[in-house]
Short mmCIF file of C-alpha atoms in Angstrom, two decimals:
data_model
loop_
_atom_site.label_atom_id
_atom_site.label_comp_id
_atom_site.label_asym_id
_atom_site.label_seq_id
_atom_site.Cartn_x
_atom_site.Cartn_y
_atom_site.Cartn_z
CA MET A 25 -35.21 -20.06 6.46
CA ASN A 26 -37.51 -19.47 3.53
CA SER A 27 -36.34 -17.07 0.88
CA PRO A 28 -37.93 -13.63 1.33
CA ALA A 29 -41.36 -13.08 -0.12
CA SER A 30 -41.37 -11.97 -3.73
CA PRO A 31 -42.16 -8.27 -4.10
CA SER A 32 -44.66 -7.06 -6.65
CA THR A 33 -43.42 -5.32 -9.79
CA PRO A 34 -42.06 -1.83 -9.01
CA GLN A 35 -42.61 1.27 -11.10
CA ALA A 36 -38.88 1.64 -11.80
CA VAL A 37 -35.50 0.19 -10.82
CA HIS A 38 -32.46 2.43 -11.30
CA ARG A 39 -29.02 0.81 -11.26
CA ILE A 40 -26.45 3.18 -9.76
CA LEU A 41 -22.73 2.62 -10.15
CA ASP A 42 -19.71 4.87 -9.72
CA GLU A 43 -16.45 2.94 -9.63
CA ALA A 44 -14.38 5.95 -8.55
CA SER A 45 -16.27 6.30 -5.26
CA GLY A 46 -17.28 2.67 -4.72
CA LEU A 47 -20.98 3.42 -5.17
CA ASP A 48 -22.78 0.25 -6.22
CA GLY A 49 -26.49 -0.37 -5.75
CA VAL A 50 -30.02 0.41 -6.84
CA ILE A 51 -32.79 2.93 -6.26
CA VAL A 52 -36.25 1.38 -6.52
CA LEU A 53 -39.40 3.42 -7.05
CA HIS A 54 -42.29 1.14 -6.15
CA SER A 55 -44.98 3.79 -6.69
CA THR A 56 -45.29 7.54 -7.12
CA ARG A 57 -49.09 7.53 -7.29
CA LEU A 58 -49.51 9.44 -4.01
CA GLY A 59 -46.39 11.58 -4.39
CA PRO A 60 -42.61 11.28 -4.72
CA ALA A 61 -41.29 7.86 -3.72
CA ALA A 62 -39.88 8.30 -0.22
CA GLY A 63 -37.70 5.84 1.66
CA GLY A 64 -34.29 5.66 3.27
CA CYS A 65 -30.91 4.68 1.93
CA ARG A 66 -29.53 1.39 3.27
CA LEU A 67 -25.79 0.58 3.22
CA TRP A 68 -25.22 -3.10 3.91
CA HIS A 69 -23.32 -6.26 3.04
CA TYR A 70 -24.81 -7.80 -0.10
CA LYS A 71 -23.09 -10.58 -2.00
CA ASP A 72 -24.16 -9.16 -5.36
CA VAL A 73 -26.34 -6.55 -7.00
CA ALA A 74 -29.18 -9.01 -7.57
CA SER A 75 -29.60 -9.62 -3.82
CA ALA A 76 -29.40 -5.87 -3.15
CA ALA A 77 -32.05 -5.21 -5.79
CA HIS A 78 -34.36 -7.88 -4.38
CA ASP A 79 -34.09 -6.37 -0.89
CA ALA A 80 -34.65 -2.89 -2.29
CA MET A 81 -37.81 -3.99 -4.10
CA ARG A 82 -39.26 -5.53 -0.94
CA LEU A 83 -38.35 -2.47 1.12
CA ALA A 84 -39.71 -0.03 -1.47
CA GLU A 85 -43.02 -1.86 -1.59
CA GLY A 86 -43.19 -1.76 2.21
CA MET A 87 -42.51 1.98 2.12
CA ALA A 88 -45.33 2.52 -0.37
CA TYR A 89 -47.75 0.72 1.95
CA LYS A 90 -46.35 2.44 5.03
CA ASN A 91 -46.70 5.92 3.57
CA ALA A 92 -50.19 5.18 2.26
CA LEU A 93 -51.53 3.96 5.60
CA ALA A 94 -49.85 6.82 7.44
CA GLY A 95 -51.84 9.21 5.26
CA LEU A 96 -48.72 10.82 3.79
CA PRO A 97 -48.67 12.46 0.35
CA LEU A 98 -45.77 10.23 -0.64
CA GLY A 99 -45.18 7.12 -2.65
CA GLY A 100 -42.71 4.40 -1.74
CA GLY A 101 -39.06 3.97 -2.67
CA LYS A 102 -35.76 2.70 -1.34
CA ALA A 103 -32.08 2.96 -2.06
CA VAL A 104 -29.90 -0.03 -1.27
CA LEU A 105 -26.13 0.29 -1.56
CA ARG A 106 -23.54 -2.45 -1.29
CA LEU A 107 -20.99 -1.80 1.44
CA PRO A 108 -17.57 -1.56 -0.25
CA VAL A 109 -14.98 -4.12 0.75
CA GLY A 110 -12.11 -2.58 2.70
CA ARG A 111 -11.45 1.11 3.25
CA PHE A 112 -13.43 3.69 1.28
CA ASP A 113 -14.07 7.42 1.25
CA ARG A 114 -17.53 7.74 2.79
CA GLN A 115 -18.05 11.36 1.76
CA ARG A 116 -17.09 10.62 -1.80
CA LEU A 117 -19.49 7.66 -1.94
CA PHE A 118 -22.45 9.67 -0.61
CA ALA A 119 -21.62 12.62 -2.85
CA ALA A 120 -21.94 10.24 -5.80
CA PHE A 121 -25.19 8.88 -4.36
CA GLY A 122 -26.51 12.45 -3.98
CA ARG A 123 -25.88 13.11 -7.66
CA GLU A 124 -27.83 9.97 -8.56
CA VAL A 125 -30.76 11.11 -6.39
CA GLU A 126 -30.70 14.52 -8.04
CA ASN A 127 -30.70 12.92 -11.50
CA LEU A 128 -34.14 11.47 -10.70
CA GLY A 129 -35.56 15.00 -10.56
CA GLY A 130 -37.52 14.66 -7.33
CA ALA A 131 -39.12 11.30 -8.10
CA TYR A 132 -37.25 9.86 -5.08
CA VAL A 133 -36.70 11.39 -1.63
CA THR A 134 -34.00 9.76 0.49
CA ALA A 135 -33.11 9.73 4.19
CA GLU A 136 -31.23 7.59 6.74
CA ASP A 137 -31.71 3.86 7.07
CA VAL A 138 -29.67 0.90 8.28
CA GLY A 139 -25.98 1.68 7.87
CA THR A 140 -26.39 5.39 7.11
CA SER A 141 -26.45 8.52 9.25
CA VAL A 142 -27.38 12.18 9.54
CA ALA A 143 -23.82 13.04 8.46
CA ASP A 144 -24.24 10.93 5.31
CA MET A 145 -27.48 12.73 4.46
CA HIS A 146 -25.74 16.09 4.88
CA THR A 147 -23.23 14.97 2.27
CA VAL A 148 -26.13 13.96 0.00
CA SER A 149 -27.75 17.38 0.56
CA GLU A 150 -24.70 19.09 -0.96
CA HIS A 151 -25.62 17.44 -4.26
CA SER A 152 -29.41 17.06 -4.08
CA SER A 153 -32.35 18.86 -2.50
CA HIS A 154 -34.40 15.66 -2.39
CA VAL A 155 -33.17 14.48 0.99
CA ALA A 156 -34.41 14.58 4.58
CA GLY A 157 -33.09 13.39 7.93
CA LEU A 158 -30.84 16.45 8.24
CA ALA A 159 -30.06 18.14 11.55
CA PRO A 160 -33.16 20.07 12.73
CA LYS A 161 -33.22 23.85 12.43
CA GLY A 162 -34.99 25.73 15.20
CA ASP A 163 -38.30 24.11 16.04
CA ARG A 164 -38.60 22.32 12.68
CA PRO A 165 -38.58 18.51 12.37
CA GLY A 166 -35.38 16.77 11.37
CA GLY A 167 -32.46 14.75 12.62
CA ASP A 168 -32.42 11.09 13.57
CA PRO A 169 -35.95 9.70 13.06
CA SER A 170 -35.34 6.70 15.35
CA PRO A 171 -37.01 8.14 18.47
CA TRP A 172 -40.20 8.72 16.49
CA THR A 173 -40.16 5.19 15.11
CA ALA A 174 -39.73 3.88 18.66
CA LEU A 175 -42.64 5.99 19.92
CA GLY A 176 -44.94 4.62 17.23
CA VAL A 177 -43.97 1.05 18.11
CA LEU A 178 -44.63 1.73 21.81
CA LEU A 179 -48.10 3.10 21.05
CA SER A 180 -48.80 0.07 18.87
CA MET A 181 -47.70 -2.27 21.63
CA ARG A 182 -50.11 -0.57 24.02
CA GLU A 183 -52.96 -1.15 21.56
CA ALA A 184 -51.96 -4.77 20.93
CA ALA A 185 -51.64 -5.50 24.68
CA ARG A 186 -55.02 -3.92 25.35
CA ARG A 187 -56.63 -6.17 22.75
CA ARG A 188 -54.86 -9.41 23.60
CA TYR A 189 -54.34 -9.14 27.36
CA GLY A 190 -56.70 -6.38 28.44
CA THR A 191 -53.82 -4.64 30.21
CA SER A 192 -51.24 -1.92 29.91
CA LEU A 193 -47.59 -2.78 29.24
CA SER A 194 -46.73 -2.56 32.94
CA GLY A 195 -45.53 -5.92 34.17
CA LEU A 196 -45.47 -7.55 30.72
CA THR A 197 -42.31 -9.27 29.51
CA ILE A 198 -41.14 -7.84 26.21
CA ALA A 199 -38.28 -9.38 24.22
CA VAL A 200 -36.45 -6.79 22.10
CA GLN A 201 -34.30 -8.23 19.32
CA GLY A 202 -31.74 -5.67 18.13
CA LEU A 203 -30.55 -2.65 20.10
CA GLY A 204 -29.73 -0.20 17.36
CA ASN A 205 -31.02 3.36 17.36
CA VAL A 206 -34.68 2.31 17.37
CA GLY A 207 -34.34 -0.72 19.63
CA SER A 208 -32.43 1.15 22.33
CA HIS A 209 -34.92 4.05 22.27
CA LEU A 210 -37.76 1.55 22.50
CA CYS A 211 -36.19 -0.06 25.57
CA ALA A 212 -36.13 3.32 27.31
CA LEU A 213 -39.81 3.89 26.57
CA LEU A 214 -40.81 0.38 27.62
CA HIS A 215 -38.86 0.67 30.87
CA LYS A 216 -40.72 3.89 31.62
CA ASP A 217 -44.00 2.05 30.95
CA GLY A 218 -43.08 -0.57 33.54
CA ALA A 219 -42.36 -3.48 31.21
CA ARG A 220 -39.88 -6.26 32.03
CA LEU A 221 -37.25 -6.44 29.29
CA VAL A 222 -35.40 -9.31 27.68
CA VAL A 223 -32.83 -8.06 25.15
CA ALA A 224 -30.36 -9.36 22.59
CA ASP A 225 -27.87 -7.79 20.24
CA THR A 226 -24.86 -8.95 18.26
CA ARG A 227 -22.82 -6.47 20.33
CA ALA A 228 -22.64 -8.24 23.70
CA ASP A 229 -21.10 -5.24 25.46
CA PHE A 230 -23.87 -2.91 24.33
CA ALA A 231 -26.56 -5.42 25.32
CA ALA A 232 -24.98 -5.55 28.77
CA HIS A 233 -25.05 -1.74 28.92
CA ILE A 234 -28.77 -1.62 28.05
CA ALA A 235 -29.46 -4.38 30.57
CA ALA A 236 -27.72 -2.49 33.36
CA ARG A 237 -29.53 0.72 32.48
CA TYR A 238 -33.04 -0.73 32.31
CA GLY A 239 -32.84 -3.85 34.47
CA ALA A 240 -33.16 -6.13 31.45
CA THR A 241 -32.19 -9.78 31.06
CA VAL A 242 -29.69 -10.46 28.28
CA VAL A 243 -30.01 -13.54 26.07
CA SER A 244 -28.20 -14.51 22.89
CA PRO A 245 -29.38 -13.32 19.46
CA GLU A 246 -30.02 -16.97 18.60
CA THR A 247 -32.34 -17.67 21.55
CA ILE A 248 -34.32 -14.44 21.88
CA VAL A 249 -36.62 -15.42 19.01
CA THR A 250 -37.96 -18.32 21.07
CA ALA A 251 -37.70 -16.72 24.53
CA PRO A 252 -40.97 -16.89 26.50
CA CYS A 253 -42.48 -13.40 26.53
CA ASP A 254 -45.73 -11.48 26.27
CA ILE A 255 -44.54 -9.46 23.25
CA PHE A 256 -41.73 -10.23 20.83
CA ALA A 257 -40.28 -7.06 19.29
CA PRO A 258 -38.01 -7.67 16.27
CA CYS A 259 -35.99 -4.47 15.82
CA ALA A 260 -33.10 -5.68 13.66
CA LEU A 261 -33.20 -6.85 10.06
CA GLY A 262 -36.19 -8.44 8.33
CA GLY A 263 -37.24 -12.00 7.54
CA VAL A 264 -37.19 -13.00 11.22
CA ILE A 265 -40.52 -14.85 11.25
CA ASP A 266 -40.14 -17.87 8.99
CA ASP A 267 -41.77 -21.29 8.84
CA GLN A 268 -39.31 -22.66 11.42
CA LEU A 269 -39.72 -19.92 14.00
CA VAL A 270 -43.51 -19.91 13.74
CA ARG A 271 -43.56 -23.40 15.22
CA PHE A 272 -41.42 -22.49 18.22
CA ILE A 273 -42.28 -18.87 19.02
CA ARG A 274 -43.45 -18.43 22.62
CA THR A 275 -45.47 -15.24 22.62
CA HIS A 276 -48.99 -14.05 21.82
CA ILE A 277 -47.97 -10.74 20.17
CA VAL A 278 -45.31 -9.83 17.60
CA CYS A 279 -44.84 -6.07 17.32
CA GLY A 280 -41.52 -4.50 16.39
CA ALA A 281 -39.66 -1.89 14.40
CA ALA A 282 -37.96 -4.10 11.80
CA ASN A 283 -39.11 -3.88 8.19
CA ASN A 284 -40.42 -7.00 6.43
CA VAL A 285 -40.59 -9.09 9.61
CA LEU A 286 -42.31 -11.95 7.79
CA ALA A 287 -40.11 -14.11 5.58
CA THR A 288 -43.21 -14.92 3.49
CA GLU A 289 -46.86 -13.90 3.52
CA GLU A 290 -47.73 -17.48 4.48
CA ASP A 291 -45.73 -17.11 7.69
CA GLY A 292 -48.16 -14.39 8.73
CA ASP A 293 -51.01 -16.80 8.08
CA ARG A 294 -49.28 -19.38 10.27
CA LEU A 295 -48.93 -16.87 13.11
CA ALA A 296 -52.67 -16.20 12.94
CA GLU A 297 -53.42 -19.92 12.96
CA ARG A 298 -51.39 -20.23 16.15
CA GLY A 299 -53.31 -17.38 17.76
CA VAL A 300 -50.40 -14.94 17.66
CA LEU A 301 -51.37 -11.31 17.03
CA PHE A 302 -49.02 -9.84 14.44
CA ALA A 303 -48.95 -6.03 14.32
CA PRO A 304 -47.98 -5.31 10.68
CA ASP A 305 -44.55 -3.72 10.68
CA PHE A 306 -45.27 -1.05 8.09
CA VAL A 307 -48.16 0.17 10.23
CA VAL A 308 -46.37 0.31 13.56
CA ASN A 309 -42.92 1.57 12.48
CA ALA A 310 -44.11 4.59 10.46
CA GLY A 311 -42.97 7.19 13.01
CA GLY A 312 -39.61 7.71 11.36
CA ILE A 313 -40.97 8.33 7.88
CA ILE A 314 -43.60 10.66 9.32
CA ASN A 315 -40.82 12.76 10.82
CA VAL A 316 -38.93 12.62 7.51
CA ALA A 317 -42.06 13.68 5.62
CA ALA A 318 -42.66 16.55 8.04
CA GLU A 319 -39.14 17.80 7.45
CA TYR A 320 -39.32 17.49 3.66
CA LEU A 321 -42.85 18.94 3.39
CA ASP A 322 -42.12 21.75 5.87
CA TRP A 323 -44.66 20.74 8.51
CA SER A 324 -44.26 21.87 12.08
CA ALA A 325 -42.73 19.68 14.78
CA LYS A 326 -46.09 19.74 16.55
CA GLU A 327 -47.92 18.36 13.52
CA ALA A 328 -45.26 15.70 13.07
CA GLU A 329 -45.66 14.55 16.67
CA GLU A 330 -49.46 14.54 16.43
CA ARG A 331 -49.26 12.29 13.37
CA VAL A 332 -46.82 9.90 15.07
CA ARG A 333 -49.11 9.72 18.10
CA GLN A 334 -51.90 8.45 15.82
CA THR A 335 -49.95 5.23 15.19
CA GLY A 336 -51.85 3.19 17.76
CA ALA A 337 -55.15 4.41 16.34
CA ARG A 338 -54.06 3.42 12.81
CA LEU A 339 -53.16 -0.05 14.05
CA ALA A 340 -56.57 -0.29 15.74
CA GLU A 341 -58.30 0.51 12.43
CA VAL A 342 -56.30 -2.18 10.63
CA LEU A 343 -57.04 -4.78 13.30
CA ASP A 344 -60.73 -3.86 13.31
CA TYR A 345 -60.81 -4.26 9.53
CA ALA A 346 -59.06 -7.63 9.82
CA GLU A 347 -61.64 -8.86 12.33
CA ARG A 348 -64.56 -7.69 10.21
CA ARG A 349 -63.20 -9.40 7.09
CA GLY A 350 -61.83 -12.51 8.80
CA LEU A 351 -58.31 -11.75 7.58
CA PRO A 352 -54.91 -12.06 9.27
CA PRO A 353 -53.68 -8.55 10.16
CA HIS A 354 -50.86 -8.51 7.59
CA ARG A 355 -53.23 -9.31 4.73
CA ALA A 356 -55.72 -6.71 5.98
CA ALA A 357 -52.98 -4.08 6.09
CA ASN A 358 -51.81 -4.98 2.58
CA ALA A 359 -55.36 -4.71 1.23
CA LEU A 360 -56.01 -1.38 2.91
CA ALA A 361 -52.72 0.07 1.69
CA ARG A 362 -53.46 -0.95 -1.90
CA ASP A 363 -56.92 0.57 -1.64
CA ARG A 364 -55.45 3.80 -0.32
CA MET A 365 -52.90 3.89 -3.14
CA ALA A 366 -55.76 3.41 -5.59
CA GLY A 367 -57.53 6.44 -4.14
CA HIS A 368 -60.07 4.85 -1.84
CA GLY A 369 -60.30 2.70 1.27
CA LEU A 370 -58.84 3.58 4.71
CA GLN A 371 -58.56 7.31 5.28
CA PRO A 372 -55.93 8.89 7.54
CA VAL A 373 -56.86 9.27 11.18
CA THR A 374 -58.00 12.78 12.02
CA ALA A 375 -55.13 15.06 12.99
CA GLY A 376 -54.79 15.40 16.74
CA ALA A 377 -56.20 11.97 17.58
CA VAL A 378 -54.14 10.00 20.10
#
C-alpha cells in the first residue's frame, strides 16, 4: 500500500501529554477561518506520536473540507490519542483530555470518533464546554451521530446509483466493509431500500449476526475489497483505495462512510480513469458532524435532519461541477471546499431541500 497522502500545512498542532493518566496524542487545528475547528477525538493503536500526528493532520484537513461543503460555520480539527498499552483508567484519561480541550479556549470542538463514545464525551464535558456528542436532552440534537452519518451515505448512494445506473438501490449489490456503528446502521437502511448486501468485518460473529438480520452474504475482510458489486462502501478505516486495489476493484461506484478512503490523490485519478465513480468521502459522510454542529450551536433536531437530508443534493452539486470542469470528483470536491473556505465558491444547499 502507498503511504497516505501528505496533508497540507495545518494552522496549529498541539502536542498533548499527561503521563499520570496515559494521555498521549495531538490536537490538530487545520483551519478556523469559518469558525472553531470541529472534529472528533480518535483513540487508536499508533506505534508512535509521529504516526498519530500524521493521521490527525489528514483527518483535520478532511474535517475542514467536510464542514465547509456542508455549509457549517465551523473550521476543521481532529484529536488523535494513542491507545495506552495494557489497563488504564478511561475516565482519568478523558478528564485529562477535557482539560487540554479547555486550554484551547474554544478554538477546538471535540466529539466522538473511532474508539471513543458518548460516555467518554460526558467525561470530557466535566472539564470543558467545547464538546458535543452528549446524550440528547428533550427534542434537541445529540447522542451517537452514527445514524446521521449512515443516512447521508444512503442518500449519496441513491444519487450515485441514479447517475451511474439510472436506477434506485433496489436490487443492487452493495459491499459494506466494516460493521461498526455507521456500517451496521447503513446496512439496515440499505436493506430497507431493497439492496442485496455483501458484508465483512474483523469480528466474524458480528458479521454473521448482521448477515442473518439482513440476508447478507459474509466474505472475509481481505476479499470484500475486490468482491463483485454495484457499489463498494468502505466504512472502516481510511487508505483503502490504493494503487494495488484500483487495478482489481470490481465495481462502478465507491461510496462509503470511512474518512480518507483514498491512499493518495492519484488513486482517485486512477479510479476515474477506470470509469469508477468515486463519491468523495468528506461530502457523503457529513451527517455525523452536522448533528454534532446542531448540538453545539443549539439548532433544533428538525433543522439538523433537514441539513443531513441535503447530503445527496450536495454530492450532486460536486459531481456536476466535476463534469463541467473535466475533473475527477475528489479533485472537484477539494477545489470547491478550498473556495468555500476562502469565502467564495459553492454555497450551501437551501435549507429544506431533499
